[in-house]
Short mmCIF file of C-alpha atoms and ligand atoms in Angstrom, two decimals:
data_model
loop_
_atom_site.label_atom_id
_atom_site.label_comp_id
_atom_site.label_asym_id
_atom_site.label_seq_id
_atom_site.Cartn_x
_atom_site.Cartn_y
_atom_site.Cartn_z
CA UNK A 16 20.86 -15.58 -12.68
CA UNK A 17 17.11 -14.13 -12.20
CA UNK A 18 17.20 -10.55 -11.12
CA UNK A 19 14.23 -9.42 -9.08
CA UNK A 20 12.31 -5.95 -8.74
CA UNK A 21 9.91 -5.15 -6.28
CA UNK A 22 8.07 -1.78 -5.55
CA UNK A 23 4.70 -2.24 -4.90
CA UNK A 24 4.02 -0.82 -1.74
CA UNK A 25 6.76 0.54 0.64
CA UNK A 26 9.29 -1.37 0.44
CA UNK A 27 12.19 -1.10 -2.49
CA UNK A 28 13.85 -4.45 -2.89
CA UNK A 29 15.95 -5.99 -5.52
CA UNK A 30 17.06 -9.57 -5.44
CA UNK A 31 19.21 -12.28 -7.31
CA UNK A 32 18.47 -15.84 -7.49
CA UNK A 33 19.64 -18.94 -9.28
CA UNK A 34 17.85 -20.36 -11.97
CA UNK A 35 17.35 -23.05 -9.89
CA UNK A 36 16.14 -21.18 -6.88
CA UNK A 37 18.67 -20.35 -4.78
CA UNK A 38 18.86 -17.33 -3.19
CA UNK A 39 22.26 -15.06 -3.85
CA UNK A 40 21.22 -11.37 -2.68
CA UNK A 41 17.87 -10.16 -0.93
CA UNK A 42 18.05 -6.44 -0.05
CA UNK A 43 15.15 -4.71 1.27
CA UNK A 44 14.85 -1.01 1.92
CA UNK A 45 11.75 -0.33 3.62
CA UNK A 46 10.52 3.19 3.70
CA UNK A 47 8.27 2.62 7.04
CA UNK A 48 10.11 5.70 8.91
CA UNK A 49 9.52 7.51 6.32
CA UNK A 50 5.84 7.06 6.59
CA UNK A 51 4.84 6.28 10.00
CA UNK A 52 4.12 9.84 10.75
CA UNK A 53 0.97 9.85 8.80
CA UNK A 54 0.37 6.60 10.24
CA UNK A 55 0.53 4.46 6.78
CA UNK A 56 1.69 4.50 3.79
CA UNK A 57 1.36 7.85 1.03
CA UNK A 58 1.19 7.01 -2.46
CA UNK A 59 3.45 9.84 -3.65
CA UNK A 60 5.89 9.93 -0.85
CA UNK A 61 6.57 6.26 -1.59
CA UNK A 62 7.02 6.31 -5.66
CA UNK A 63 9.55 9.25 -4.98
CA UNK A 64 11.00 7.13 -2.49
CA UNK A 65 11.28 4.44 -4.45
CA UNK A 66 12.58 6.93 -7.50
CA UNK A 67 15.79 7.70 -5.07
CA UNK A 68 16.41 3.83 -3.94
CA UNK A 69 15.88 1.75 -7.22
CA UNK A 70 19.36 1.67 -8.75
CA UNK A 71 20.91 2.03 -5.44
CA UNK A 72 18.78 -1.36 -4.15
CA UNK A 73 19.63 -2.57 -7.12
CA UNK A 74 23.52 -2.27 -7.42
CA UNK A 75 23.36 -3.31 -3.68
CA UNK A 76 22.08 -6.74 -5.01
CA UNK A 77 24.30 -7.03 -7.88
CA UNK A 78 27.30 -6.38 -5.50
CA UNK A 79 26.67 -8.45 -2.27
CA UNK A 80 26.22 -11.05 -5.41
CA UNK A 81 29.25 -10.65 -6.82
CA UNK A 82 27.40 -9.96 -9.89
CA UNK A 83 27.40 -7.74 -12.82
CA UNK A 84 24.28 -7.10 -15.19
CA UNK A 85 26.53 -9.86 -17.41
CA UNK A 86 25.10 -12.18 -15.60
CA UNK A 87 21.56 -11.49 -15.48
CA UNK A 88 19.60 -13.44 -17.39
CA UNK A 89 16.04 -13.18 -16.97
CA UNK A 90 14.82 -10.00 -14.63
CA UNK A 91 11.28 -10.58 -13.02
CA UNK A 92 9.35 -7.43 -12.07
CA UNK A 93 6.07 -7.23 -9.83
CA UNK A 94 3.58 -5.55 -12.34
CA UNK A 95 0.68 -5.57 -9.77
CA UNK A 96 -1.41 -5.15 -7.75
CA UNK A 97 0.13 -2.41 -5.41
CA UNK A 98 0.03 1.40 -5.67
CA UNK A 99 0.47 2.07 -9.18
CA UNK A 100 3.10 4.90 -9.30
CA UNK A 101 5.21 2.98 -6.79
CA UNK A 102 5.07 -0.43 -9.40
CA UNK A 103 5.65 1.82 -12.69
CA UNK A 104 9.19 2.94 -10.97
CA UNK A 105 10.11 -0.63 -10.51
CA UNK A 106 8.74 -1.57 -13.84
CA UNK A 107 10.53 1.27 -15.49
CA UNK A 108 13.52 -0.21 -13.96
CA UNK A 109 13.81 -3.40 -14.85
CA UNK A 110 12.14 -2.98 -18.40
CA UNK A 111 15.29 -0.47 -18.86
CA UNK A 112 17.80 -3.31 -18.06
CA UNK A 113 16.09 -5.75 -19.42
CA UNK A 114 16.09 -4.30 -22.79
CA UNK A 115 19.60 -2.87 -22.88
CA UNK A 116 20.69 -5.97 -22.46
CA UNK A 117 18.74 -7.37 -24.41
CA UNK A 118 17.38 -10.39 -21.86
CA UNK A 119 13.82 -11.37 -21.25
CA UNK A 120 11.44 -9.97 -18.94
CA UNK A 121 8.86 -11.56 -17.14
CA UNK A 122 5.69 -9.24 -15.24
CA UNK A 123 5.26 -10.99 -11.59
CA UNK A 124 2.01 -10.63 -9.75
CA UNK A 125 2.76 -9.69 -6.07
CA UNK A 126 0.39 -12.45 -4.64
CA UNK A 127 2.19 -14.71 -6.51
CA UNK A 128 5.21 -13.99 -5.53
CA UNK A 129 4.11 -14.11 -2.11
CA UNK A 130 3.64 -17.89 -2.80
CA UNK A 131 6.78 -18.28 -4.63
CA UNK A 132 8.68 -17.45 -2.02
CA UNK A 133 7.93 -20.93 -0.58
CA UNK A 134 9.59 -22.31 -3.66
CA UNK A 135 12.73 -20.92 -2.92
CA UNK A 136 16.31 -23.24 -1.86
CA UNK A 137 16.90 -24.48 0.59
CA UNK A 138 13.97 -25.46 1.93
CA UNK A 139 11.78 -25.17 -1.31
CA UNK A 140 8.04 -26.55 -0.80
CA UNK A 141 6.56 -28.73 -3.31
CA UNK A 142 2.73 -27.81 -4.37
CA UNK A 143 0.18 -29.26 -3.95
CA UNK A 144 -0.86 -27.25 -0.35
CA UNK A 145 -3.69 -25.16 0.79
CA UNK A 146 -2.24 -21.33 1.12
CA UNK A 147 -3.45 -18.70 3.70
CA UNK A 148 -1.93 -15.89 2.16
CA UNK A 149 -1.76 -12.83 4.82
CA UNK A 150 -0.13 -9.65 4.42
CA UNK A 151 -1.26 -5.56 4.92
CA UNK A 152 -3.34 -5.27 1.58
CA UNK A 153 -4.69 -8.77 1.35
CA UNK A 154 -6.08 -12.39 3.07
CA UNK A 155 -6.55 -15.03 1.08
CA UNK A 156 -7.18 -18.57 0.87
CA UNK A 157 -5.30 -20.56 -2.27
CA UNK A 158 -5.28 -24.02 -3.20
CA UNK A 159 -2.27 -24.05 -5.18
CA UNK A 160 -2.52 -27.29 -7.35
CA UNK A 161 1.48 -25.90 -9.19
CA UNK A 162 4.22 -23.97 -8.57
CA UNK A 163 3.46 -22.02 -12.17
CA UNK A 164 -0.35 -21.75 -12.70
CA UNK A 165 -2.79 -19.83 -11.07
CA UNK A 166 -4.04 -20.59 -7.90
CA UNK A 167 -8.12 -21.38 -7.59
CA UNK A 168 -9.13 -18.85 -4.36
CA UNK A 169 -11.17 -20.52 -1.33
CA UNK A 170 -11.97 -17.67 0.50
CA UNK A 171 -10.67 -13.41 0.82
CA UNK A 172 -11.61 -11.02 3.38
CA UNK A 173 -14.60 -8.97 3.25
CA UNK A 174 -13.08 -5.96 4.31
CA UNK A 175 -9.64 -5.04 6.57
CA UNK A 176 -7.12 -7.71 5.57
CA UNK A 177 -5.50 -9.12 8.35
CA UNK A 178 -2.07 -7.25 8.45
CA UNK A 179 -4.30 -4.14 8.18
CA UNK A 180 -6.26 -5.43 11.26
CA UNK A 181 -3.15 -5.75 12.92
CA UNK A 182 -1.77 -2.30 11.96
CA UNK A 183 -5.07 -0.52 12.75
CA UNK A 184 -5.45 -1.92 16.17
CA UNK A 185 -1.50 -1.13 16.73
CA UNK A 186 -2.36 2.39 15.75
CA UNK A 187 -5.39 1.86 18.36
CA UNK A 188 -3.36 0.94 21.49
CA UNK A 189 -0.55 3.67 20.17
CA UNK A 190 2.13 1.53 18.92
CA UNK A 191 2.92 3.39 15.53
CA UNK A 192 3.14 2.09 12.49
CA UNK A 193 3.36 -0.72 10.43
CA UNK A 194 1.86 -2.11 13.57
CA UNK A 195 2.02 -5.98 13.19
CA UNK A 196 5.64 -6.72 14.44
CA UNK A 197 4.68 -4.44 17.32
CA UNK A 198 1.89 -5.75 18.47
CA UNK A 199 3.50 -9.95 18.21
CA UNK A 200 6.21 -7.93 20.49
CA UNK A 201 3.63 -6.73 23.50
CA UNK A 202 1.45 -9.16 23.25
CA UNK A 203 4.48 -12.01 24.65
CA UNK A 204 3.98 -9.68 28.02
CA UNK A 205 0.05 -10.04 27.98
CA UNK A 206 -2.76 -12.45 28.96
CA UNK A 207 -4.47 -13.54 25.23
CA UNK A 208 -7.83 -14.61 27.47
CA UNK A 209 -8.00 -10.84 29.14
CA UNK A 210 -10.38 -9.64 26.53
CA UNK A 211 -13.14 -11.48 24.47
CA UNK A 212 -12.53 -10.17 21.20
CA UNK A 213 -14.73 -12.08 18.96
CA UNK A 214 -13.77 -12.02 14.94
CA UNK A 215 -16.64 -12.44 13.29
CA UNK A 216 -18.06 -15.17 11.41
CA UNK A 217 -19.45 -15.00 7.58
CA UNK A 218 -20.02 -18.38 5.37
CA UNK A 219 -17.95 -20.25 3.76
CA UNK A 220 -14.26 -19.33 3.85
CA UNK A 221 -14.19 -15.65 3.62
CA UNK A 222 -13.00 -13.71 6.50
CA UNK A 223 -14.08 -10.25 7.94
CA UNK A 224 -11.73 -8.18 10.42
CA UNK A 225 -13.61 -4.82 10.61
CA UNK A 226 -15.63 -6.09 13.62
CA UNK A 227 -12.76 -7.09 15.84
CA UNK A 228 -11.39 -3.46 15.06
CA UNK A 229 -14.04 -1.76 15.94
CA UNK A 230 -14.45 -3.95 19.14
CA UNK A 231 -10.73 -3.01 20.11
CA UNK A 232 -11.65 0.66 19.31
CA UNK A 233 -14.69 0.79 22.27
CA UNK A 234 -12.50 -0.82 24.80
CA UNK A 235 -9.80 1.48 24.12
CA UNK A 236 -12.26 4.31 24.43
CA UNK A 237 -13.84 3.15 27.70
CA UNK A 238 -10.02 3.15 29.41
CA UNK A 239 -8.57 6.15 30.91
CA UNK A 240 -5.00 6.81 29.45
CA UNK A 241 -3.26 5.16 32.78
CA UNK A 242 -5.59 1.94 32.18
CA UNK A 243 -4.99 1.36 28.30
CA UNK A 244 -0.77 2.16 29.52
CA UNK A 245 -1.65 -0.72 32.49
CA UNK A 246 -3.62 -3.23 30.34
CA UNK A 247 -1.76 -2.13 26.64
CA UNK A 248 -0.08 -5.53 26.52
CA UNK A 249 -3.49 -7.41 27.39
CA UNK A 250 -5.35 -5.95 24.74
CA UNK A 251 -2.71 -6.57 22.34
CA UNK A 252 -2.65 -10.47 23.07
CA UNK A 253 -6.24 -10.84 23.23
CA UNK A 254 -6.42 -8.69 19.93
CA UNK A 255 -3.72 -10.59 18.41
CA UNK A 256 -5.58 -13.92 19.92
CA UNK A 257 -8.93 -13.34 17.75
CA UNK A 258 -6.99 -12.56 14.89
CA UNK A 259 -4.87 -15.40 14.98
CA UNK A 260 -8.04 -17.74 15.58
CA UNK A 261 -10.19 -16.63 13.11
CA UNK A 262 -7.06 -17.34 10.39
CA UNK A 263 -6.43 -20.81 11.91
CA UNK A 264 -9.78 -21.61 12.11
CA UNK A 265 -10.58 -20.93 8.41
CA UNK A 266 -7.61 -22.08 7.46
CA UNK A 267 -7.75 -25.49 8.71
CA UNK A 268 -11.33 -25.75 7.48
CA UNK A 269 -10.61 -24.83 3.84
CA UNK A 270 -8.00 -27.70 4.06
CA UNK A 271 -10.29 -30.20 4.93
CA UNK A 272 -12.48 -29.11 2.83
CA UNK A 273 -10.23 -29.99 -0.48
CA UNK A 274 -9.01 -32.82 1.29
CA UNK A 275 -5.48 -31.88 2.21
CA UNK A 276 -3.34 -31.34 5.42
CA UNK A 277 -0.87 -29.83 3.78
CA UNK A 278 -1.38 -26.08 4.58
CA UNK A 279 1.25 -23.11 4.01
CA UNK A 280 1.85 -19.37 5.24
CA UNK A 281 3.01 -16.75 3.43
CA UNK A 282 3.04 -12.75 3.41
CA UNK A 283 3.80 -10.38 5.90
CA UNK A 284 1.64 -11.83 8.92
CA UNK A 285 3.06 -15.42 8.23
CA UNK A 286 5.94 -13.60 10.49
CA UNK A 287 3.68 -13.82 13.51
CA UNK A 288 5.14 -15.42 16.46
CA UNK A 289 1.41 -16.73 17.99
CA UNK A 290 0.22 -17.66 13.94
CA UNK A 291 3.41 -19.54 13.45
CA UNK A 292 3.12 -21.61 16.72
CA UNK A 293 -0.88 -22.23 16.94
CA UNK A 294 0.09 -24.07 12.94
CA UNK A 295 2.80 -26.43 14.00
CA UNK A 296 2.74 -28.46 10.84
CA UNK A 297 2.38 -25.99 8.26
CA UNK A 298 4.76 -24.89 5.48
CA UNK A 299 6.07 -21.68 6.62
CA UNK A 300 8.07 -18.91 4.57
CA UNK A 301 11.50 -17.91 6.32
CA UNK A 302 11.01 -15.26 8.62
CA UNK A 303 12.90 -12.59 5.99
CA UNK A 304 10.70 -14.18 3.05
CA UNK A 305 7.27 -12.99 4.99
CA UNK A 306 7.26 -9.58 4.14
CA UNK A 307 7.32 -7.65 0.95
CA UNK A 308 11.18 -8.76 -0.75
CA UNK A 309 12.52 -9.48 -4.39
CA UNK A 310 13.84 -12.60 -3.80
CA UNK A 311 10.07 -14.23 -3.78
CA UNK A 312 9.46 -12.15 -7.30
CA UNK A 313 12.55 -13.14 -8.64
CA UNK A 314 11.31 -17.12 -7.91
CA UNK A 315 7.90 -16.71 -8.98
CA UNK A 316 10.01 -15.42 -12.18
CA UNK A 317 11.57 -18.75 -12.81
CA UNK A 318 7.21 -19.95 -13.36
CA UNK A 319 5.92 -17.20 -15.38
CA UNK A 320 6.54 -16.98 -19.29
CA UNK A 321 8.88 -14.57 -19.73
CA UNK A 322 8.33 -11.88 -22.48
CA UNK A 323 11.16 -11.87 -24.63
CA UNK A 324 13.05 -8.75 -25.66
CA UNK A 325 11.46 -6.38 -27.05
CA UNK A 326 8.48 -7.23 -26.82
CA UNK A 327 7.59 -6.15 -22.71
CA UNK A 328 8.25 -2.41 -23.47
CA UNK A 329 4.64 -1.42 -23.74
CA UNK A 330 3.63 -3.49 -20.88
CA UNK A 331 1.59 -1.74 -18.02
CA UNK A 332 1.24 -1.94 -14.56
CA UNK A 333 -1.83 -2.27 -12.62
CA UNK A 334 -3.50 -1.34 -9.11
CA UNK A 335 -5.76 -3.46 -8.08
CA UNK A 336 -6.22 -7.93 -8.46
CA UNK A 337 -6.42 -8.30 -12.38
O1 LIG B 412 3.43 -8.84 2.90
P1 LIG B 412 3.67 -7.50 3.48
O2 LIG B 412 5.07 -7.07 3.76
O3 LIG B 412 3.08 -6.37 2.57
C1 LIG B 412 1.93 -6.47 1.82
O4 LIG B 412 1.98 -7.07 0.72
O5 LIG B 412 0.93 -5.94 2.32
O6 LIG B 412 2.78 -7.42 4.80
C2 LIG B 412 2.84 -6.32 5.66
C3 LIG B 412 1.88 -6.56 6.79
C4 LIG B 412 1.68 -5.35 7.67
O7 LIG B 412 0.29 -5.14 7.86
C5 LIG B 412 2.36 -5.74 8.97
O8 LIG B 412 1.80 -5.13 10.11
C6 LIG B 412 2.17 -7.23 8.99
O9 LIG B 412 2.34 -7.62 7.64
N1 LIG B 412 3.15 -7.90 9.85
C7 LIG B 412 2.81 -8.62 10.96
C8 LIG B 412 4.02 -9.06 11.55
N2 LIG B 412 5.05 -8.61 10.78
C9 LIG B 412 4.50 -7.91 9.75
N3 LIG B 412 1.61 -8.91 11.48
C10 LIG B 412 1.57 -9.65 12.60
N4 LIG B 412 2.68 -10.10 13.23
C11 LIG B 412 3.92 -9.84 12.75
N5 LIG B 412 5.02 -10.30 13.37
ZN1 LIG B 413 3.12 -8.22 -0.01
#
């Protein structure tokens, strides 16, 4: 079986898989609590986090498995991007299995694995498809041709990413954070067409979220604190309206653009309740595949060419899109 490491961001996770793609163990430990008091995520607070919870997360795989480190095979380890001294703990890790036993070790880019976690049993999703990739740190368009080679990229944001639009505004209308699952909650009690919030528009297929922010952040100014607690859930599903329609919109146009209408959703805002219904056709990752887990390293694992032993002790990790 294919072991899988993550630790990029907040979230320690270990995973096993089948070789053929099957998924045995997914356990996530997110450190959220831990860092919603300073409202997102601290470097150092989350690689000692992820310090304490590695071989825990781990053995908590390997067990609800029934598994052993005999029957590892391959292990599959994000090596970037993310914050770098949360990804050398999880590198650390699984380079020190790998190599005592011996097995090969392949270095998984997170965006990747984001996309790989569409190739994953039951329900695996054959390439080719046009990818809106949407999480906290990135937004991204993909036309993903393979299930191994690298994806050609349509269109990024210009600034804010999408989940960090969502966690920003959350923060905003005082629903803590990670924001995005709170918002999707709120907004189910609010009227999307309350507020015009318009997302604005650049060329091509590149999207820009900073606007629609800062939009959110003069009509939250402008209310006194009994308004914003009257009309919270109306800003939320107007906010979470633009949002949701400036994805779709791109979206759908980079697809016809390279002539496909197959389109898929992966990364943490893929879990959106409004994004998920307003793209009825498209490909979407299980709800516990969405955000960051191991299970979608561990597949992208079974596509990469894994470094054989010894050979991936010297290998670095890395912050930011190589
Ligand atoms: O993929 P992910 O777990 O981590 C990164 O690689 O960044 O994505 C996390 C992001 C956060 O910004 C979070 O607010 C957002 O995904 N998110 C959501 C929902 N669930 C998580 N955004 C909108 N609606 C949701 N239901
Ligand atoms: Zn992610």
């Amino acid at each position: 079986m294919i072991l899988g490491v993550e630790t990029s961001c907040d979230e320690t996770a270990a995973a096993l898989i089948t070789p053929e793609g099957e998924v045995l163990a997914n356990v996530v430990s997110s450190q959220a609590d831990l860092h919603a008091r300073y409202g997102g995520v601290v470097p150092e607070v989350a690689s000692r986090r992820h310090l304490e919870l590695v071989l825990p997360v781990i053995r908590d795989a390997l067990d609800s498995a029934s598994a052993t480190l005999d029957d590892v095979e391959l292990v599959g380890v994000t090596t970037g991007p993310g914050l770098i001294g949360a990804l050398l703990v999880g590198l650390a890790a699984a380079k020190a299995i790998a190599w005592s036993r011996r097995i090969p070790l392949a270095a998984v880019d997170h965006l990747r694995g984001h996309v790989a976690s569409l190739f994953l049993e039951p329900d695996a999703v054959e390439p080719p498809f046009l990818c809106l990739l949407a999480s906290g740190g990135h937004t991204l368009l993909l036309d993903v041709r393979d299930r191994g080679g690298r994806p050609r990229v349509l269109g990024s944001t210009l600034d804010d990413a999408a989940g960090e639009a969502f966690d920003k505004g959350a923060r905003l209308l005082g629903l803590g954070y990670p924001g995005g699952a709170a918002i999707d909650r709120i907004a189910r009690e609010g009227d999307p067409s309350a507020y015009d919030f318009p997302v604005a528009r650049v060329p091509g297929f590149d999207f820009s979220f900073s606007g629609v922010k800062t939009a959110l952040l003069y009509t939250v100014r402008g209310l006194a604190p009994d308004e914003l607690e009257r009309r919270r859930a109306d800003l939320a599903a107007s906010y979470q309206r633009a949002i949701v329609r400036a994805l779709v919109e791109r979206t759908q146009a980079a697809a016809a653009e390279i002539g496909t209408e197959r389109i898929a959703v992966v990364g943490g805002v893929a879990a959106n309740t409004e994004l998920r219904a307003t793209l009825p056709g498209a490909a979407l990752a299980p709800l516990p595949l969405c955000t960051d887990n191991a299970a979608m390293i561990a597949s992208a694992a079974r596509f990469a060419d894994p470094i054989s032993y010894p050979g991936y002790l010297g290998l670095d990790a890395y912050a930011s899109l190589a």
